Amino acid sequence: MAAPPPDPPLIQATGIVKRFPGVLALDGVSFELRAGQAHALVGENGAGKSTLLKVLTGVYRPDAGELRVAGAPAAFGSPVDAQRAGVQAIHQEIGLVPLMSVARNLLLGREPRTRLGLIDVRALHRRAEELLRPYGVEVDVRRPLRSFGVGTQQMVALARAVSVDARVVVMDEPTSSLEPREVDTLFGVIGGLLEQGIAVVYVSHRMDELFRVCESVTVLRDGRLVHTGPLADLDRLRLVSLMLGRDMAEVRAEGLTRFSGEHGSGDHGRAADTPVLEARGLTVRHRIADVSVTVRPGEVVGLGGLLGSGRTETAKAIAGALPLDAGTVAVAGRALRRPTAASTTRAGVALLPEDRKAEGIVPALSIRENIALAALPALSRAGLVSDARIDRVVDVFMKRLRIKASSVHQPAGELSGGNQQKVLLARWLATGPKVLLLDEPTRGIDVGAKAEVQALIEELAGEGLGVLLISSDLEELVEGSDRVLVLRDGAVAAELSGGEVTEHGVLAAIAAEGED
Amino acid sequence: MADVKAAPAAPARTGWDRSRALSWLQDYGVYASVALLLVFNAVFTPHYLEAGNFRTQLVQVAPIVIVSLGMALVIGTEGVDLSVGSVMSLSAAMLTLYLGYGLVPALLVALLGGAASGAVGGAMVAFLGVQPIVATLALLVGLRGLANVLVPQLKEFRDPGLLELGGGSVGGVPYVVLVAAAVTVAVGFAMRRTTFGRRLVAIGGNRRAGELSGLPVKRVLVLVYVVSGVLAALAGVLSTARIQAADPTSLGLLMELSAITAVVVGGTPLTGGRVRVAGTVMGALLMQLLTSTLTKHDLPSSWTQMVQAVIILGAVYAARQRVTR
């Protein structure tokens, strides 16, 4: 590395720690950003990216560690403090007022005034047009912001941030809803910002963009700093393995998961069995294209890929939670016409969603009610619930899954992540499913619960269930699955089976193609 | 217990005590207030403990209780039903129109009218995604108009069966009160023991989770509004029977507000996911007792309104604490 430049870094965060109840979100993370630098911040879900961004932009206060802005110690009490110090975030959900005009948005709170103290509308519009010009946006600034596309709105947000003297601009997935042409414009604008000495923190999962825009990179994993340095020193494969926590040189011979790690051995997963799940050509516009998945009884099929590669969407499409544009789903040989969540549930498909809190747990209801929820038809007669039957089922699963709670009447919202996950698993197992779609079943739960869930998955497959396992934890994916499908950009990039199911094989499939 | 609760990082001791107190207030405040008012009246209001007084109070509150129970179910799904007052007037109009076919057919038609109104509102909410407040506001306006078209002015009638229903009693307990009690028991049973009740609170507590768990979310939503409509129609019929006249212009006016008040004061959170049946009945009783107490002590009704406002704010404040806890 060259000798350090004389002026201090724009942002220097040292040993940042941030704790949430039950989670250590950031564990002594350091981060350095220099003027005129585009710095990529990458990591899978739960890596701590968004927590770090929120610390940098004043949304969270760190529990420990030091934050310096341009050399001076900074303690942001609120986002406003951060903005005063010149740190501005451009979010996906842009923090503007959709119903107000573009001009009003740009100059909100600092509108030019007439001598009478009223807003000088003509000057307002002129100033707004001047501000927008460098961004290649030519729009009528008098029209409401929401009448323009996401790309334009983002440019307005960016123009606003820069015009209030932002020295650091944080962009979180800025291209996620942009058209290719708009992406080019955005990159041009970023180049301009860098020339002005503004620093950009760039968060994205799209490898191409990172290598195109960014000069340096910081990789986080599980709240820890894994790597930081110039991006040019890394190739794609290396970057992906850093993100997923797999150093090629030190892939262990035997993993730490509770899976036995045998692939396609034993008496399950024979080609002769009727598949419990056969999904063909699943297509959901902008999300997944022509994805086919087959799961046989007793088989665990892994679904690998980076965040945003379409894993979750595939599972949701199979479960009827995402309307299909094309494709068919058959469960145990029976085709489902236009699958809906209700019809797939009846057919024996169970989806354990990735976002437990938003899509799984009903927090105000008791553990008992949460477990009984999906199986109510089987636990009732003529619409009348049988308490005795519910108690029996709940008791069985409380014991089998070792759910720890003060009582079955405790609100599920009070449970720890691991126990909530077990409650959701119990909810689905109570319906007697044929296929389990597990979306990140062990993410965000403690080590003990994780091992228990992994052991349970293997046990269930042993009983003849088909399992589709989505996991960002490569070790879990490889040791838990008989076969692995690797998704990239919403399409199947590779299918690995038998001896090909290795961490290296998955990594290579994820990083492939983009080597140009 | 230690690893079970996702305990918030040790907030200040006083804050914790306060949130516990408020949570107690939300759960039992309404009972305590009713008890307090009864004791106050027993001591300070002459002739309060006579059976006649209680009977009058209960007869007056019965329609509000019936409507409020339907409202509680709707609010349990994170919705609201503003159309209840207009449904009452519609049911009064239909009752009058069909009385010629006999009392029972007329009653059935009136209740059916309520069910149909509820089905329309529920369908707008469940299938078209219209916000509950807007969908039922449209019905509030439209149904009152429809009732006025059907029965343009106050229409008195003498029907012995209806007279008996409105004014009769068995063992000293008026029929109207018995019906309200029966509805309370039925709604309580539905919430505790039927799949409908279980699904209702699950959908109110986390609609997306309900959908992904394969619950018939739309069907449950429509049914909730139908129940609310039928109960409002029932209240309309009972009120009509009591005054022996169909009065579409003013029957049930502002009933939606009384019902929402009873539900909120009874401790059901407006954010859904919880329905308190007994609390709702108590909420209605509390408002009734409050009005009668202040009236009996010769305070103007404007005082009643202001005291009610304080109670509503208190109830909402207690509920807010629970959500943000």
Short mmCIF file of C-alpha atoms in Angstrom, two decimals, chain A residues 87-461:
data_model
loop_
_atom_site.label_atom_id
_atom_site.label_comp_id
_atom_site.label_asym_id
_atom_site.label_seq_id
_atom_site.Cartn_x
_atom_site.Cartn_y
_atom_site.Cartn_z
CA VAL A 87 -23.16 12.06 5.95
CA GLN A 88 -26.26 11.43 3.85
CA ALA A 89 -28.02 8.20 3.06
CA ILE A 90 -29.87 7.60 -0.20
CA HIS A 91 -32.27 4.80 0.63
CA GLN A 92 -34.21 2.49 -1.59
CA GLU A 93 -37.29 3.93 -0.01
CA ILE A 94 -36.27 7.44 -0.76
CA GLY A 95 -36.84 9.88 2.07
CA LEU A 96 -38.70 12.44 0.04
CA VAL A 97 -42.29 13.65 -0.06
CA PRO A 98 -43.96 12.01 -3.06
CA LEU A 99 -46.87 14.44 -3.34
CA MET A 100 -44.75 17.59 -3.36
CA SER A 101 -43.16 18.95 -6.50
CA VAL A 102 -39.63 18.02 -7.47
CA ALA A 103 -38.51 21.59 -6.78
CA ARG A 104 -40.05 21.68 -3.31
CA ASN A 105 -38.41 18.36 -2.50
CA LEU A 106 -35.02 19.55 -3.62
CA LEU A 107 -35.12 22.70 -1.56
CA LEU A 108 -37.27 21.56 1.33
CA GLY A 109 -36.60 23.63 4.40
CA ARG A 110 -34.37 26.12 2.60
CA GLU A 111 -36.68 27.57 -0.02
CA PRO A 112 -35.68 30.94 -1.47
CA ARG A 113 -37.80 33.73 0.02
CA THR A 114 -39.19 36.96 -1.31
CA ARG A 115 -38.79 40.16 0.64
CA LEU A 116 -42.09 39.48 2.38
CA GLY A 117 -40.82 36.14 3.67
CA LEU A 118 -42.98 34.14 1.29
CA ILE A 119 -41.60 31.39 -0.87
CA ASP A 120 -40.20 32.80 -4.08
CA VAL A 121 -41.69 30.26 -6.46
CA ARG A 122 -39.89 31.46 -9.55
CA ALA A 123 -36.48 31.38 -7.87
CA LEU A 124 -37.38 28.01 -6.39
CA HIS A 125 -37.96 26.49 -9.78
CA ARG A 126 -34.87 28.08 -11.27
CA ARG A 127 -32.66 26.83 -8.43
CA ALA A 128 -34.15 23.37 -8.70
CA GLU A 129 -33.45 23.16 -12.40
CA GLU A 130 -29.87 24.26 -11.83
CA LEU A 131 -29.41 21.64 -9.15
CA LEU A 132 -30.73 18.85 -11.31
CA ARG A 133 -28.84 19.68 -14.49
CA PRO A 134 -25.60 17.85 -13.64
CA TYR A 135 -27.58 14.65 -13.09
CA GLY A 136 -28.87 14.35 -16.62
CA VAL A 137 -32.44 14.69 -15.42
CA GLU A 138 -34.58 16.97 -17.51
CA VAL A 139 -38.01 17.10 -16.00
CA ASP A 140 -40.64 19.67 -15.19
CA VAL A 141 -39.66 20.49 -11.61
CA ARG A 142 -43.17 21.77 -10.88
CA ARG A 143 -44.71 18.34 -11.17
CA PRO A 144 -45.12 16.15 -8.10
CA LEU A 145 -42.22 13.83 -7.43
CA ARG A 146 -44.30 10.69 -7.51
CA SER A 147 -45.25 11.22 -11.13
CA PHE A 148 -41.68 10.27 -12.09
CA GLY A 149 -39.97 6.90 -12.17
CA VAL A 150 -37.82 5.47 -9.42
CA GLY A 151 -34.67 6.42 -11.31
CA THR A 152 -35.59 10.08 -11.44
CA GLN A 153 -36.68 10.06 -7.82
CA GLN A 154 -33.34 8.62 -6.83
CA MET A 155 -31.53 11.32 -8.78
CA VAL A 156 -33.58 13.96 -6.99
CA ALA A 157 -32.65 12.42 -3.66
CA LEU A 158 -29.02 12.37 -4.70
CA ALA A 159 -29.11 15.96 -5.95
CA ARG A 160 -30.69 17.03 -2.71
CA ALA A 161 -28.11 15.22 -0.63
CA VAL A 162 -25.19 16.71 -2.53
CA SER A 163 -26.71 20.20 -2.53
CA VAL A 164 -26.84 20.21 1.26
CA ASP A 165 -23.08 19.68 1.31
CA ALA A 166 -22.95 15.95 1.75
CA ARG A 167 -19.40 14.75 1.95
CA VAL A 168 -20.36 11.11 2.28
CA VAL A 169 -23.22 9.56 0.36
CA VAL A 170 -24.51 6.14 1.37
CA MET A 171 -26.26 4.18 -1.36
CA ASP A 172 -28.04 1.00 -0.39
CA GLU A 173 -28.91 -1.16 -3.41
CA PRO A 174 -29.38 1.91 -5.60
CA THR A 175 -29.92 -0.04 -8.81
CA SER A 176 -32.44 -2.57 -7.53
CA SER A 177 -35.34 -0.99 -9.39
CA LEU A 178 -33.59 0.88 -12.18
CA GLU A 179 -33.61 0.25 -15.90
CA PRO A 180 -30.20 -0.39 -17.53
CA ARG A 181 -30.12 3.10 -19.06
CA GLU A 182 -30.80 4.68 -15.67
CA VAL A 183 -28.03 2.57 -14.16
CA ASP A 184 -25.59 4.06 -16.65
CA THR A 185 -26.72 7.57 -15.74
CA LEU A 186 -26.33 6.79 -12.05
CA PHE A 187 -22.81 5.51 -12.54
CA GLY A 188 -21.94 8.65 -14.49
CA VAL A 189 -23.23 10.75 -11.60
CA ILE A 190 -21.27 8.70 -9.08
CA GLY A 191 -18.14 9.31 -11.13
CA GLY A 192 -18.85 13.04 -10.95
CA LEU A 193 -19.34 12.91 -7.18
CA LEU A 194 -16.04 11.14 -6.71
CA GLU A 195 -14.27 13.80 -8.74
CA GLN A 196 -15.69 16.45 -6.42
CA GLY A 197 -14.08 14.62 -3.53
CA ILE A 198 -17.31 13.15 -2.22
CA ALA A 199 -17.03 9.64 -0.82
CA VAL A 200 -19.58 6.98 -1.66
CA VAL A 201 -20.45 3.92 0.39
CA TYR A 202 -21.94 1.50 -2.09
CA VAL A 203 -24.00 -1.48 -0.97
CA SER A 204 -25.01 -4.00 -3.59
CA HIS A 205 -25.12 -7.72 -4.26
CA ARG A 206 -24.45 -7.32 -7.94
CA MET A 207 -20.85 -8.29 -8.57
CA ASP A 208 -20.66 -6.50 -11.93
CA GLU A 209 -21.59 -3.18 -10.37
CA LEU A 210 -19.16 -3.51 -7.52
CA PHE A 211 -16.26 -4.09 -9.84
CA ARG A 212 -17.41 -1.31 -12.13
CA VAL A 213 -17.93 1.39 -9.53
CA CYS A 214 -15.87 0.69 -6.48
CA GLU A 215 -12.24 1.11 -5.69
CA SER A 216 -12.13 -0.60 -2.34
CA VAL A 217 -14.25 -3.09 -0.48
CA THR A 218 -15.19 -4.09 3.05
CA VAL A 219 -16.67 -7.53 3.63
CA LEU A 220 -18.72 -8.22 6.74
CA ARG A 221 -19.94 -11.56 7.98
CA ASP A 222 -21.93 -12.35 11.11
CA GLY A 223 -21.22 -8.90 12.47
CA ARG A 224 -17.48 -9.16 12.02
CA LEU A 225 -15.05 -7.52 9.66
CA VAL A 226 -13.76 -10.21 7.33
CA HIS A 227 -11.75 -8.26 4.83
CA THR A 228 -11.06 -4.72 3.81
CA GLY A 229 -8.83 -3.40 1.08
CA PRO A 230 -8.64 -2.51 -2.60
CA LEU A 231 -11.18 -4.32 -4.71
CA ALA A 232 -8.67 -4.89 -7.49
CA ASP A 233 -6.83 -7.33 -5.23
CA LEU A 234 -9.77 -9.71 -5.28
CA ASP A 235 -11.34 -11.76 -8.01
CA ARG A 236 -15.00 -12.73 -8.01
CA LEU A 237 -14.53 -16.19 -6.61
CA ARG A 238 -12.44 -14.83 -3.77
CA LEU A 239 -15.00 -12.12 -3.00
CA VAL A 240 -17.88 -14.59 -3.00
CA SER A 241 -16.00 -16.96 -0.73
CA LEU A 242 -15.25 -14.13 1.66
CA MET A 243 -18.91 -13.13 1.75
CA LEU A 244 -20.07 -16.66 2.34
CA GLY A 245 -17.31 -17.33 4.83
CA ARG A 246 -15.47 -19.95 2.88
CA ASP A 247 -11.78 -19.59 2.45
CA MET A 248 -10.85 -22.02 -0.30
CA ALA A 249 -7.65 -23.02 1.42
CA GLU A 250 -9.25 -23.92 4.69
CA VAL A 251 -12.44 -25.71 3.82
CA ARG A 252 -12.66 -28.25 6.56
CA ALA A 253 -12.66 -31.92 5.83
CA GLU A 254 -15.47 -32.37 8.28
CA GLY A 255 -17.93 -29.67 9.12
CA LEU A 256 -19.46 -28.50 12.31
CA THR A 257 -23.07 -28.88 11.31
CA ARG A 258 -25.24 -31.62 12.66
CA PHE A 259 -25.77 -33.08 9.23
CA SER A 260 -24.14 -36.41 8.55
CA GLY A 261 -22.95 -35.03 5.24
CA GLU A 262 -23.79 -37.99 3.06
CA HIS A 263 -25.00 -37.13 -0.41
CA GLY A 264 -27.47 -39.26 -2.25
CA SER A 265 -26.44 -42.29 -0.22
CA GLY A 266 -28.80 -44.46 1.77
CA ASP A 267 -32.09 -45.62 0.46
CA HIS A 268 -33.73 -42.27 -0.15
CA GLY A 269 -33.90 -40.11 -3.22
CA ARG A 270 -34.09 -42.91 -5.74
CA ALA A 271 -35.06 -41.85 -9.21
CA ALA A 272 -37.85 -44.39 -9.27
CA ASP A 273 -39.92 -42.70 -6.57
CA THR A 274 -42.65 -40.30 -7.58
CA PRO A 275 -41.34 -36.85 -6.70
CA VAL A 276 -43.18 -35.23 -3.80
CA LEU A 277 -42.55 -31.94 -5.51
CA GLU A 278 -42.13 -31.25 -9.17
CA ALA A 279 -41.97 -27.61 -10.22
CA ARG A 280 -41.36 -26.87 -13.89
CA GLY A 281 -40.40 -23.64 -15.58
CA LEU A 282 -41.36 -21.34 -12.72
CA THR A 283 -41.32 -17.75 -13.93
CA VAL A 284 -42.17 -14.61 -12.03
CA ARG A 285 -41.47 -11.40 -13.89
CA HIS A 286 -38.34 -9.54 -12.71
CA ARG A 287 -37.68 -12.23 -10.11
CA ILE A 288 -37.13 -15.73 -11.47
CA ALA A 289 -37.05 -17.20 -14.95
CA ASP A 290 -37.67 -20.81 -15.90
CA VAL A 291 -36.63 -22.41 -12.61
CA SER A 292 -37.35 -26.14 -12.30
CA VAL A 293 -37.03 -28.08 -9.07
CA THR A 294 -37.72 -31.73 -8.31
CA VAL A 295 -37.71 -33.17 -4.80
CA ARG A 296 -38.18 -36.88 -4.08
CA PRO A 297 -39.40 -38.38 -0.82
CA GLY A 298 -36.65 -38.40 1.78
CA GLU A 299 -34.47 -36.11 -0.27
CA VAL A 300 -33.01 -32.79 0.81
CA VAL A 301 -32.46 -30.51 -2.15
CA GLY A 302 -30.37 -27.44 -1.45
CA LEU A 303 -30.99 -24.11 -3.13
CA GLY A 304 -27.85 -22.02 -3.20
CA GLY A 305 -26.91 -18.61 -4.50
CA LEU A 306 -26.27 -15.12 -3.29
CA LEU A 307 -28.85 -12.86 -1.76
CA GLY A 308 -31.20 -11.64 -4.47
CA SER A 309 -30.52 -14.61 -6.74
CA GLY A 310 -34.15 -15.74 -6.56
CA ARG A 311 -33.98 -18.44 -3.88
CA THR A 312 -36.69 -16.99 -1.69
CA GLU A 313 -38.83 -16.18 -4.71
CA THR A 314 -38.56 -19.77 -5.93
CA ALA A 315 -39.76 -21.12 -2.60
CA LYS A 316 -42.59 -18.60 -2.45
CA ALA A 317 -43.65 -19.34 -5.99
CA ILE A 318 -43.85 -23.05 -5.18
CA ALA A 319 -45.89 -22.33 -2.05
CA GLY A 320 -48.33 -20.17 -3.98
CA ALA A 321 -47.32 -17.04 -2.11
CA LEU A 322 -46.06 -15.34 -5.26
CA PRO A 323 -48.29 -15.41 -8.34
CA LEU A 324 -46.69 -17.32 -11.22
CA ASP A 325 -46.43 -15.87 -14.69
CA ALA A 326 -45.57 -19.27 -16.07
CA GLY A 327 -44.75 -22.74 -14.84
CA THR A 328 -46.41 -25.65 -13.10
CA VAL A 329 -46.28 -27.13 -9.62
CA ALA A 330 -47.17 -30.75 -8.87
CA VAL A 331 -47.22 -32.24 -5.38
CA ALA A 332 -46.93 -36.02 -5.07
CA GLY A 333 -47.88 -36.38 -8.71
CA ARG A 334 -50.95 -34.15 -8.53
CA ALA A 335 -50.74 -30.95 -10.51
CA LEU A 336 -51.96 -27.78 -8.78
CA ARG A 337 -53.73 -25.39 -11.06
CA ARG A 338 -52.90 -21.81 -10.17
CA PRO A 339 -51.35 -22.56 -6.79
CA THR A 340 -52.40 -20.37 -3.86
CA ALA A 341 -51.10 -20.50 -0.32
CA ALA A 342 -54.33 -22.21 0.73
CA SER A 343 -54.29 -24.84 -2.02
CA THR A 344 -50.61 -25.69 -1.62
CA THR A 345 -51.06 -26.00 2.13
CA ARG A 346 -53.89 -28.47 1.57
CA ALA A 347 -51.75 -30.37 -0.91
CA GLY A 348 -49.02 -30.77 1.68
CA VAL A 349 -46.54 -27.97 0.99
CA ALA A 350 -45.14 -26.13 4.00
CA LEU A 351 -43.13 -22.92 3.66
CA LEU A 352 -40.98 -21.75 6.55
CA PRO A 353 -40.49 -18.13 5.53
CA GLU A 354 -37.20 -16.29 5.70
CA ASP A 355 -38.69 -13.33 7.54
CA ARG A 356 -40.00 -15.03 10.66
CA LYS A 357 -41.31 -11.88 12.27
CA ALA A 358 -43.17 -10.37 9.34
CA GLU A 359 -44.43 -13.53 7.66
CA GLY A 360 -44.51 -16.25 10.27
CA ILE A 361 -45.15 -15.47 13.90
CA VAL A 362 -48.38 -13.87 15.09
CA PRO A 363 -46.70 -12.15 18.02
CA ALA A 364 -49.73 -11.37 20.16
CA LEU A 365 -51.05 -14.93 20.04
CA SER A 366 -49.83 -17.63 22.38
CA ILE A 367 -47.40 -20.36 21.37
CA ARG A 368 -50.32 -22.77 21.43
CA GLU A 369 -52.41 -20.69 19.03
CA ASN A 370 -49.45 -20.16 16.75
CA ILE A 371 -48.73 -23.86 16.49
CA ALA A 372 -52.37 -24.78 15.88
CA LEU A 373 -52.94 -22.08 13.26
CA ALA A 374 -52.32 -23.90 9.98
CA ALA A 375 -53.67 -27.25 11.16
CA LEU A 376 -56.99 -25.85 12.44
CA PRO A 377 -59.13 -27.76 9.94
CA ALA A 378 -57.68 -31.05 11.20
CA LEU A 379 -58.03 -29.98 14.82
CA SER A 380 -61.68 -29.04 14.62
CA ARG A 381 -65.00 -30.47 13.60
CA ALA A 382 -67.69 -28.43 11.88
CA GLY A 383 -65.82 -25.24 12.70
CA LEU A 384 -65.62 -26.04 16.41
CA VAL A 385 -62.11 -26.27 17.74
CA SER A 386 -61.22 -29.25 19.88
CA ASP A 387 -59.08 -28.00 22.75
CA ALA A 388 -58.14 -31.53 23.72
CA ARG A 389 -56.80 -32.29 20.27
CA ILE A 390 -54.89 -29.01 20.10
CA ASP A 391 -53.36 -29.65 23.50
CA ARG A 392 -52.24 -33.09 22.37
CA VAL A 393 -50.61 -31.82 19.19
CA VAL A 394 -49.02 -28.82 20.89
CA ASP A 395 -47.68 -31.05 23.64
CA VAL A 396 -46.13 -33.45 21.15
CA PHE A 397 -44.30 -30.71 19.28
CA MET A 398 -43.27 -28.74 22.34
CA LYS A 399 -41.47 -31.87 23.48
CA ARG A 400 -40.17 -33.07 20.14
CA LEU A 401 -38.77 -29.69 19.11
CA ARG A 402 -37.76 -28.84 22.69
CA ILE A 403 -39.43 -25.44 22.59
CA LYS A 404 -38.43 -23.49 25.67
CA ALA A 405 -41.11 -21.26 27.12
CA SER A 406 -42.65 -20.45 30.47
CA SER A 407 -45.89 -22.05 29.25
CA VAL A 408 -47.72 -22.76 26.02
CA HIS A 409 -49.80 -19.67 26.75
CA GLN A 410 -46.86 -17.32 26.53
CA PRO A 411 -47.19 -14.86 23.61
CA ALA A 412 -45.00 -16.10 20.76
CA GLY A 413 -43.63 -12.60 20.24
CA GLU A 414 -41.72 -12.89 23.50
CA LEU A 415 -39.74 -15.95 22.45
CA SER A 416 -36.15 -15.97 21.27
CA GLY A 417 -35.48 -16.34 17.55
CA GLY A 418 -34.64 -20.01 17.80
CA ASN A 419 -37.77 -20.85 19.71
CA GLN A 420 -39.92 -18.81 17.33
CA GLN A 421 -38.44 -20.79 14.47
CA LYS A 422 -39.29 -24.02 16.25
CA VAL A 423 -42.85 -22.81 16.83
CA LEU A 424 -43.18 -22.16 13.09
CA LEU A 425 -41.74 -25.58 12.27
CA ALA A 426 -44.24 -27.09 14.69
CA ARG A 427 -47.05 -25.15 13.00
CA TRP A 428 -46.17 -26.78 9.71
CA LEU A 429 -45.37 -30.24 11.00
CA ALA A 430 -48.78 -30.27 12.67
CA THR A 431 -50.35 -30.13 9.21
CA GLY A 432 -48.62 -33.37 8.21
CA PRO A 433 -46.85 -31.94 5.15
CA LYS A 434 -45.23 -33.85 2.28
CA VAL A 435 -42.74 -31.15 1.30
CA LEU A 436 -40.96 -28.67 3.53
CA LEU A 437 -39.64 -25.50 1.96
CA LEU A 438 -37.15 -24.12 4.48
CA ASP A 439 -35.95 -20.60 3.76
CA GLU A 440 -32.87 -19.92 5.87
CA PRO A 441 -34.14 -22.11 8.70
CA THR A 442 -31.17 -21.51 11.00
CA ARG A 443 -30.39 -17.88 10.35
CA GLY A 444 -30.35 -15.64 13.39
CA ILE A 445 -30.86 -18.39 15.92
CA ASP A 446 -28.39 -19.43 18.57
CA VAL A 447 -25.91 -22.24 18.07
CA GLY A 448 -27.75 -24.79 20.17
CA ALA A 449 -31.08 -24.26 18.44
CA LYS A 450 -29.30 -24.29 15.10
CA ALA A 451 -27.88 -27.76 15.71
CA GLU A 452 -31.29 -28.96 16.86
CA VAL A 453 -33.02 -27.63 13.77
CA GLN A 454 -30.40 -29.20 11.51
CA ALA A 455 -30.74 -32.56 13.22
CA LEU A 456 -34.50 -32.28 12.89
CA ILE A 457 -34.30 -31.59 9.16
CA GLU A 458 -32.28 -34.75 8.66
CA GLU A 459 -34.67 -36.72 10.84
CA LEU A 460 -37.71 -35.48 8.91
CA ALA A 461 -36.12 -36.35 5.59
#
